[in-house]
One Martini backbone bead per residue (centre of mass of N, CA, C, O) as a GRO file, in nm:
protein
  373
    1MET     BB    1   0.901   6.660  -5.046
    2GLN     BB    2   0.695   6.424  -5.126
    3SER     BB    3   0.460   6.243  -5.011
    4GLN     BB    4   0.300   5.955  -5.050
    5GLN     BB    5   0.021   6.082  -5.047
    6GLU     BB    6   0.072   6.304  -5.262
    7SER     BB    7   0.163   6.111  -5.490
    8VAL     BB    8  -0.101   5.953  -5.526
    9LEU     BB    9  -0.288   6.198  -5.584
   10GLU     BB   10  -0.124   6.317  -5.823
   11GLU     BB   11  -0.154   6.079  -6.013
   12PHE     BB   12  -0.461   6.101  -6.039
   13PHE     BB   13  -0.471   6.403  -6.118
   14GLN     BB   14  -0.293   6.366  -6.391
   15LYS     BB   15  -0.429   6.087  -6.534
   16SER     BB   16  -0.709   6.150  -6.538
   17PHE     BB   17  -0.978   6.197  -6.773
   18GLY     BB   18  -1.122   6.374  -6.519
   19ALA     BB   19  -0.936   6.626  -6.426
   20GLN     BB   20  -1.134   6.874  -6.438
   21LEU     BB   21  -1.292   6.752  -6.162
   22LEU     BB   22  -1.025   6.785  -6.012
   23PHE     BB   23  -0.953   6.907  -5.677
   24LYS     BB   24  -0.781   7.124  -5.488
   25PRO     BB   25  -0.811   7.230  -5.186
   26ILE     BB   26  -0.934   7.502  -5.008
   27LYS     BB   27  -0.883   7.660  -4.737
   28TYR     BB   28  -1.019   7.701  -4.421
   29ARG     BB   29  -1.146   7.897  -4.150
   30LYS     BB   30  -1.080   7.818  -3.791
   31GLY     BB   31  -1.021   8.065  -3.642
   32SER     BB   32  -0.665   8.052  -3.655
   33ALA     BB   33  -0.713   7.818  -3.854
   34HIS     BB   34  -0.606   7.623  -4.139
   35ARG     BB   35  -0.812   7.400  -4.336
   36GLU     BB   36  -0.878   7.097  -4.490
   37PRO     BB   37  -1.153   6.930  -4.617
   38ALA     BB   38  -0.940   6.767  -4.800
   39ASP     BB   39  -0.722   6.604  -5.029
   40LEU     BB   40  -0.964   6.559  -5.241
   41ILE     BB   41  -1.170   6.661  -5.530
   42TRP     BB   42  -1.497   6.581  -5.674
   43VAL     BB   43  -1.678   6.774  -5.932
   44ASN     BB   44  -2.024   6.715  -6.064
   45GLY     BB   45  -2.211   6.933  -5.992
   46SER     BB   46  -2.407   6.757  -5.744
   47PHE     BB   47  -2.141   6.587  -5.735
   48VAL     BB   48  -1.942   6.450  -5.456
   49SER     BB   49  -1.593   6.386  -5.374
   50LEU     BB   50  -1.411   6.280  -5.088
   51PHE     BB   51  -1.061   6.268  -5.002
   52TYR     BB   52  -0.897   6.049  -4.765
   53MET     BB   53  -0.554   6.027  -4.625
   54THR     BB   54  -0.353   5.755  -4.483
   55SER     BB   55   0.004   5.706  -4.397
   56SER     BB   56   0.074   5.411  -4.206
   57ASN     BB   57   0.149   5.168  -3.920
   58VAL     BB   58  -0.132   5.146  -3.734
   59GLY     BB   59  -0.356   5.041  -3.910
   60LEU     BB   60  -0.662   5.010  -4.044
   61GLU     BB   61  -0.855   5.127  -3.824
   62LYS     BB   62  -0.693   5.389  -3.754
   63GLU     BB   63  -0.690   5.507  -4.036
   64SER     BB   64  -0.997   5.522  -4.071
   65LEU     BB   65  -1.061   5.701  -3.821
   66HIS     BB   66  -0.897   5.945  -3.911
   67ASN     BB   67  -1.062   6.006  -4.169
   68LEU     BB   68  -1.346   6.028  -4.033
   69LYS     BB   69  -1.283   6.266  -3.849
   70GLN     BB   70  -1.228   6.468  -4.077
   71ALA     BB   71  -1.495   6.438  -4.228
   72ASN     BB   72  -1.697   6.506  -3.994
   73GLY     BB   73  -1.583   6.784  -3.930
   74TYR     BB   74  -1.653   6.916  -4.205
   75LEU     BB   75  -1.952   6.845  -4.237
   76ARG     BB   76  -2.057   7.019  -4.005
   77LEU     BB   77  -1.969   7.288  -4.136
   78TRP     BB   78  -2.098   7.263  -4.418
   79LYS     BB   79  -2.402   7.234  -4.308
   80SER     BB   80  -2.430   7.530  -4.195
   81GLY     BB   81  -2.401   7.733  -4.465
   82LYS     BB   82  -2.146   7.879  -4.450
   83PRO     BB   83  -1.938   8.029  -4.673
   84THR     BB   84  -1.666   7.960  -4.531
   85TYR     BB   85  -1.748   7.625  -4.561
   86ALA     BB   86  -1.738   7.597  -4.841
   87LEU     BB   87  -1.659   7.424  -5.116
   88ARG     BB   88  -1.316   7.446  -5.236
   89GLY     BB   89  -1.130   7.461  -5.560
   90LYS     BB   90  -0.844   7.357  -5.775
   91ASN     BB   91  -0.736   7.293  -6.087
   92ARG     BB   92  -0.505   7.229  -6.350
   93PHE     BB   93  -0.676   7.477  -6.516
   94HIS     BB   94  -0.755   7.712  -6.306
   95GLU     BB   95  -1.015   7.615  -6.186
   96GLU     BB   96  -1.306   7.675  -5.987
   97CYS     BB   97  -1.483   7.572  -5.697
   98PHE     BB   98  -1.833   7.608  -5.558
   99VAL     BB   99  -1.992   7.432  -5.269
  100PRO     BB  100  -2.272   7.433  -5.134
  101PHE     BB  101  -2.456   7.214  -4.952
  102ILE     BB  102  -2.745   7.273  -5.084
  103THR     BB  103  -2.642   7.162  -5.383
  104LEU     BB  104  -2.637   6.877  -5.285
  105LYS     BB  105  -2.708   6.524  -5.388
  106LYS     BB  106  -2.418   6.369  -5.387
  107LEU     BB  107  -2.211   6.177  -5.151
  108VAL     BB  108  -1.861   6.070  -5.142
  109ILE     BB  109  -1.649   5.887  -4.924
  110PHE     BB  110  -1.295   5.854  -4.932
  111SER     BB  111  -1.097   5.607  -4.773
  112ILE     BB  112  -0.741   5.607  -4.760
  113ILE     BB  113  -0.521   5.331  -4.729
  114SER     BB  114  -0.214   5.153  -4.688
  115THR     BB  115  -0.349   4.896  -4.633
  116PRO     BB  116  -0.390   4.599  -4.760
  117SER     BB  117  -0.715   4.547  -4.913
  118GLY     BB  118  -1.028   4.597  -4.946
  119VAL     BB  119  -1.370   4.686  -4.963
  120HIS     BB  120  -1.557   4.935  -4.780
  121VAL     BB  121  -1.910   4.976  -4.688
  122ASP     BB  122  -2.092   5.270  -4.578
  123MET     BB  123  -2.256   5.506  -4.360
  124LEU     BB  124  -2.323   5.858  -4.331
  125ASP     BB  125  -2.591   5.981  -4.174
  126ASN     BB  126  -2.780   5.791  -4.356
  127SER     BB  127  -2.670   5.931  -4.664
  128HIS     BB  128  -2.356   5.873  -4.696
  129ILE     BB  129  -2.111   5.738  -4.871
  130HIS     BB  130  -1.861   5.500  -4.753
  131ILE     BB  131  -1.525   5.436  -4.886
  132ARG     BB  132  -1.283   5.186  -4.843
  133ILE     BB  133  -0.944   5.206  -4.966
  134PRO     BB  134  -0.665   5.123  -5.114
  135GLU     BB  135  -0.409   5.301  -5.260
  136ILE     BB  136  -0.354   5.102  -5.499
  137LEU     BB  137  -0.620   5.161  -5.653
  138LEU     BB  138  -0.532   5.440  -5.755
  139HIS     BB  139  -0.299   5.336  -5.922
  140TRP     BB  140  -0.464   5.158  -6.112
  141VAL     BB  141  -0.652   5.379  -6.222
  142ALA     BB  142  -0.421   5.570  -6.319
  143SER     BB  143  -0.285   5.370  -6.526
  144PHE     BB  144  -0.570   5.409  -6.717
  145GLY     BB  145  -0.711   5.696  -6.663
  146GLY     BB  146  -0.934   5.702  -6.472
  147SER     BB  147  -1.236   5.753  -6.315
  148ILE     BB  148  -1.484   5.771  -6.087
  149CYS     BB  149  -1.644   5.539  -6.224
  150ASP     BB  150  -1.428   5.321  -6.192
  151LEU     BB  151  -1.405   5.332  -5.885
  152LEU     BB  152  -1.706   5.264  -5.837
  153ASN     BB  153  -1.727   5.002  -5.996
  154ILE     BB  154  -1.515   4.839  -5.837
  155SER     BB  155  -1.652   4.874  -5.563
  156ARG     BB  156  -1.918   4.736  -5.640
  157LEU     BB  157  -1.805   4.460  -5.731
  158TYR     BB  158  -1.686   4.390  -5.458
  159PHE     BB  159  -1.938   4.416  -5.274
  160ILE     BB  160  -2.121   4.195  -5.447
  161GLU     BB  161  -1.925   3.985  -5.388
  162PRO     BB  162  -1.910   3.682  -5.284
  163LYS     BB  163  -1.822   3.629  -4.929
  164SER     BB  164  -1.661   3.566  -4.660
  165ASN     BB  165  -1.620   3.671  -4.314
  166ASP     BB  166  -1.297   3.542  -4.288
  167LEU     BB  167  -1.124   3.734  -4.434
  168THR     BB  168  -0.834   3.845  -4.505
  169ASN     BB  169  -0.655   4.105  -4.613
  170ASP     BB  170  -0.510   3.940  -4.833
  171SER     BB  171  -0.768   3.818  -4.961
  172GLU     BB  172  -0.906   4.084  -5.028
  173PHE     BB  173  -0.680   4.194  -5.208
  174SER     BB  174  -0.684   3.967  -5.417
  175LEU     BB  175  -0.977   4.013  -5.504
  176LEU     BB  176  -0.943   4.307  -5.599
  177ARG     BB  177  -0.735   4.251  -5.819
  178ASN     BB  178  -0.915   4.059  -5.989
  179ILE     BB  179  -1.147   4.259  -6.039
  180THR     BB  180  -0.980   4.476  -6.180
  181HIS     BB  181  -0.876   4.303  -6.416
  182SER     BB  182  -1.159   4.225  -6.524
  183TYR     BB  183  -1.255   4.512  -6.578
  184VAL     BB  184  -1.037   4.591  -6.787
  185ASP     BB  185  -1.100   4.364  -6.986
  186PHE     BB  186  -1.387   4.458  -7.042
  187CYS     BB  187  -1.308   4.750  -7.145
  188ASN     BB  188  -1.126   4.608  -7.395
  189GLN     BB  189  -1.374   4.553  -7.542
  190LEU     BB  190  -1.550   4.560  -7.806
  191PRO     BB  191  -1.797   4.720  -7.948
  192ARG     BB  192  -2.102   4.787  -8.061
  193ILE     BB  193  -2.194   4.868  -8.401
  194GLU     BB  194  -2.386   5.116  -8.559
  195THR     BB  195  -2.451   5.172  -8.907
  196ARG     BB  196  -2.488   5.483  -9.087
  197LYS     BB  197  -2.543   5.570  -9.430
  198LEU     BB  198  -2.550   5.810  -9.677
  199ASN     BB  199  -2.350   5.612  -9.824
  200PRO     BB  200  -2.273   5.293  -9.973
  201LEU     BB  201  -1.918   5.265  -9.888
  202VAL     BB  202  -1.909   5.091  -9.612
  203ASN     BB  203  -1.742   4.814  -9.445
  204LEU     BB  204  -1.827   4.690  -9.094
  205ASP     BB  205  -1.817   4.364  -9.013
  206SER     BB  206  -1.524   4.335  -8.859
  207LEU     BB  207  -1.590   4.364  -8.492
  208ASP     BB  208  -1.451   4.094  -8.313
  209LYS     BB  209  -1.218   4.223  -8.183
  210LYS     BB  210  -0.984   4.318  -7.990
  211LEU     BB  211  -0.874   4.616  -7.899
  212GLU     BB  212  -0.559   4.538  -7.877
  213ASN     BB  213  -0.578   4.403  -8.192
  214TYR     BB  214  -0.624   4.652  -8.334
  215ASP     BB  215  -0.553   4.823  -8.645
  216TYR     BB  216  -0.443   5.119  -8.607
  217GLU     BB  217  -0.379   5.407  -8.765
  218ASP     BB  218  -0.429   5.654  -8.513
  219PHE     BB  219  -0.522   5.617  -8.207
  220SER     BB  220  -0.358   5.812  -8.027
  221PHE     BB  221  -0.458   6.068  -8.166
  222VAL     BB  222  -0.759   6.033  -8.122
  223ARG     BB  223  -0.749   6.014  -7.812
  224GLU     BB  224  -0.618   6.290  -7.756
  225ARG     BB  225  -0.837   6.457  -7.889
  226LEU     BB  226  -1.065   6.364  -7.708
  227LEU     BB  227  -0.947   6.454  -7.427
  228LEU     BB  228  -0.975   6.765  -7.487
  229ASN     BB  229  -1.297   6.776  -7.430
  230ARG     BB  230  -1.275   6.837  -7.116
  231ILE     BB  231  -1.206   7.126  -7.233
  232PRO     BB  232  -1.399   7.389  -7.309
  233GLU     BB  233  -1.205   7.606  -7.453
  234ILE     BB  234  -1.141   7.408  -7.723
  235MET     BB  235  -1.396   7.435  -7.852
  236GLY     BB  236  -1.592   7.492  -8.097
  237LYS     BB  237  -1.818   7.717  -8.256
  238ALA     BB  238  -2.072   7.519  -8.254
  239LEU     BB  239  -2.104   7.597  -7.981
  240ASN     BB  240  -2.355   7.706  -7.735
  241GLY     BB  241  -2.172   7.812  -7.533
  242LYS     BB  242  -2.069   7.740  -7.213
  243SER     BB  243  -2.281   7.523  -7.135
  244ALA     BB  244  -2.210   7.333  -7.370
  245LYS     BB  245  -1.915   7.297  -7.296
  246ASP     BB  246  -1.968   7.182  -7.012
  247GLY     BB  247  -2.126   6.936  -7.115
  248ILE     BB  248  -1.892   6.791  -7.244
  249ALA     BB  249  -1.716   6.768  -6.990
  250ARG     BB  250  -1.924   6.622  -6.816
  251CYS     BB  251  -1.930   6.362  -6.988
  252PHE     BB  252  -1.630   6.289  -6.999
  253CYS     BB  253  -1.591   6.277  -6.677
  254ASP     BB  254  -1.838   6.041  -6.674
  255MET     BB  255  -1.670   5.830  -6.785
  256SER     BB  256  -1.559   5.530  -6.867
  257LEU     BB  257  -1.335   5.322  -7.000
  258LYS     BB  258  -1.535   5.189  -7.190
  259GLU     BB  259  -1.629   5.453  -7.332
  260LEU     BB  260  -1.359   5.564  -7.423
  261ASN     BB  261  -1.278   5.321  -7.597
  262SER     BB  262  -1.531   5.323  -7.779
  263LEU     BB  263  -1.503   5.611  -7.892
  264SER     BB  264  -1.221   5.581  -8.006
  265TYR     BB  265  -1.292   5.351  -8.200
  266LEU     BB  266  -1.513   5.494  -8.357
  267CYS     BB  267  -1.334   5.727  -8.462
  268ASP     BB  268  -1.127   5.555  -8.609
  269ILE     BB  269  -1.322   5.412  -8.815
  270ALA     BB  270  -1.439   5.672  -8.930
  271VAL     BB  271  -1.176   5.799  -9.040
  272THR     BB  272  -1.024   5.541  -9.178
  273GLY     BB  273  -1.308   5.434  -9.334
  274SER     BB  274  -1.339   5.646  -9.525
  275ASN     BB  275  -1.404   5.790  -9.792
  276LYS     BB  276  -1.292   6.040  -9.998
  277ASN     BB  277  -1.565   6.217  -9.898
  278PHE     BB  278  -1.672   6.173  -9.615
  279GLU     BB  279  -1.999   6.020  -9.630
  280TYR     BB  280  -2.041   5.916  -9.315
  281PHE     BB  281  -2.214   5.757  -9.039
  282SER     BB  282  -2.179   5.656  -8.686
  283TYR     BB  283  -2.305   5.464  -8.397
  284LEU     BB  284  -2.315   5.423  -8.049
  285SER     BB  285  -2.491   5.168  -7.854
  286TYR     BB  286  -2.685   5.006  -7.569
  287GLU     BB  287  -2.436   4.948  -7.339
  288TYR     BB  288  -2.443   5.243  -7.215
  289HIS     BB  289  -2.493   5.543  -7.074
  290TYR     BB  290  -2.373   5.652  -7.337
  291LYS     BB  291  -2.426   5.819  -7.653
  292PHE     BB  292  -2.283   5.805  -7.983
  293LEU     BB  293  -2.160   6.025  -8.253
  294VAL     BB  294  -2.018   5.999  -8.590
  295PHE     BB  295  -1.899   6.246  -8.834
  296THR     BB  296  -1.795   6.253  -9.172
  297ALA     BB  297  -1.642   6.530  -9.370
  298ASN     BB  298  -1.633   6.732  -9.651
  299ILE     BB  299  -1.628   7.077  -9.664
  300TYR     BB  300  -1.643   7.074 -10.003
  301ALA     BB  301  -1.895   6.940 -10.025
  302LYS     BB  302  -2.207   6.979 -10.162
  303ASN     BB  303  -2.356   6.792  -9.917
  304PHE     BB  304  -2.283   6.902  -9.637
  305ASN     BB  305  -2.535   7.055  -9.529
  306GLU     BB  306  -2.734   6.821  -9.564
  307ASN     BB  307  -2.583   6.617  -9.378
  308PHE     BB  308  -2.572   6.788  -9.124
  309LYS     BB  309  -2.879   6.800  -9.082
  310LYS     BB  310  -2.921   6.496  -9.052
  311VAL     BB  311  -2.743   6.460  -8.804
  312SER     BB  312  -2.881   6.663  -8.614
  313LEU     BB  313  -3.155   6.517  -8.620
  314HIS     BB  314  -3.056   6.244  -8.515
  315ILE     BB  315  -2.957   6.347  -8.242
  316ALA     BB  316  -3.229   6.472  -8.141
  317ASN     BB  317  -3.402   6.180  -8.188
  318ASN     BB  318  -3.166   5.973  -8.015
  319ASP     BB  319  -3.028   6.050  -7.744
  320ILE     BB  320  -2.758   6.194  -7.780
  321SER     BB  321  -2.490   6.282  -7.593
  322ILE     BB  322  -2.246   6.273  -7.818
  323GLY     BB  323  -2.113   6.464  -8.085
  324PHE     BB  324  -1.913   6.414  -8.389
  325ILE     BB  325  -1.706   6.616  -8.609
  326TYR     BB  326  -1.525   6.541  -8.904
  327MET     BB  327  -1.328   6.779  -9.079
  328PHE     BB  328  -1.213   6.794  -9.410
  329GLU     BB  329  -0.954   6.906  -9.625
  330GLY     BB  330  -1.010   6.738  -9.862
  331GLN     BB  331  -0.746   6.481  -9.835
  332ASP     BB  332  -0.676   6.569  -9.540
  333VAL     BB  333  -0.626   6.337  -9.252
  334ARG     BB  334  -0.417   6.444  -9.029
  335ALA     BB  335  -0.603   6.726  -8.941
  336PRO     BB  336  -0.881   6.730  -8.814
  337ASN     BB  337  -1.174   6.885  -8.745
  338GLN     BB  338  -1.305   6.899  -8.415
  339ILE     BB  339  -1.648   6.854  -8.311
  340GLY     BB  340  -1.846   6.907  -8.019
  341PHE     BB  341  -2.181   6.799  -7.896
  342GLN     BB  342  -2.450   6.840  -7.682
  343GLN     BB  343  -2.779   6.692  -7.594
  344SER     BB  344  -2.813   6.524  -7.359
  345GLU     BB  345  -2.970   6.506  -7.009
  346LYS     BB  346  -2.840   6.288  -6.874
  347GLY     BB  347  -2.765   6.145  -6.608
  348LEU     BB  348  -2.529   6.076  -6.397
  349GLN     BB  349  -2.325   5.805  -6.360
  350CYS     BB  350  -2.214   5.843  -6.071
  351ILE     BB  351  -2.498   5.841  -5.943
  352HIS     BB  352  -2.592   5.566  -6.041
  353ILE     BB  353  -2.369   5.397  -5.901
  354THR     BB  354  -2.421   5.499  -5.614
  355ASN     BB  355  -2.711   5.390  -5.598
  356GLU     BB  356  -2.624   5.092  -5.631
  357ILE     BB  357  -2.458   5.080  -5.373
  358GLN     BB  358  -2.682   5.165  -5.177
  359LYS     BB  359  -2.872   4.933  -5.246
  360ALA     BB  360  -2.677   4.701  -5.167
  361PHE     BB  361  -2.642   4.790  -4.874
  362THR     BB  362  -2.938   4.773  -4.785
  363GLU     BB  363  -2.979   4.473  -4.855
  364ASN     BB  364  -2.755   4.370  -4.663
  365GLN     BB  365  -2.875   4.482  -4.399
  366GLU     BB  366  -3.142   4.322  -4.416
  367LYS     BB  367  -3.007   4.043  -4.401
  368LEU     BB  368  -2.867   4.083  -4.128
  369THR     BB  369  -3.130   4.136  -3.965
  370SER     BB  370  -3.267   3.851  -4.065
  371GLY     BB  371  -3.023   3.626  -4.083
  372LYS     BB  372  -2.927   3.558  -4.405
  373VAL     BB  373  -2.589   3.601  -4.346
   0.00000   0.00000   0.00000
């Protein structure tokens, strides 16, 4: 039977739309013992998050100390540089990760406790962010399929929220719940869309509705198709080798709920709003870390090649992070061929958010030192 701890981590592992970058750790050997480096691992390039979890009734401080002891113990071994202690794991798609410490650029330690509370941020070794969260927060993020970026965003929003120093655990927990609900509400607001048409055939003026009130033609299908792009192996032949395929997955797993909702919405209006020849494209920009473009086309249209070249040039010249092409055969819109390709080499969003948390922590420490808090 699964423990409560394993159940919480498995829920996040199964439901996150960044699941390709979630890894179950492979044990390392120390002496005659085999030990796990963490309870769960998130690896995206040079960014790593280690999750440690304790579920008990010993109280918040003792739970946190237990997790920190395990984290510090592995960090000492990992930093030694010995291959035996390199971070290794396997994801749900049977892919493995191998991360020597020397390749690491940013590390976040998540300490997950069973006691309902708020979010606590501090530093390990004056270089690595340590974030303590209640396990219910993982449930909340898993409930909407969130990624590491959503977990970091909610943690950052809680940390920068002005609050008194005498809050009880219950008050902190209530504040965290309200911040999480507000964050999800924000992510469910419709994005701003800029439309560029190869032919003036489509009117997309009324885009001021809430996402949940939008009358989707087949939104669930579009969203599921999009989520498959986190898996490199299923991408189309237009991708230029494995590195390009990995680039698509890298961007998808680095999206927040806001971006996933926005891209899903953009794809839905692009597909369902196309004219019978599917000859226009539109792109989403300005508001988020990543910029997207969607192009719909009839593969039998005489101007398909000409329009495809225009779109490719537009992607190359406008720092588009991910482009999508929906190709339809004749008038059949039920099962479009979807191709994605990455262009931009924009830095990881998870690193950007972590830097913002670290900056806020440093500023807070300076205020404490100067007596301004």
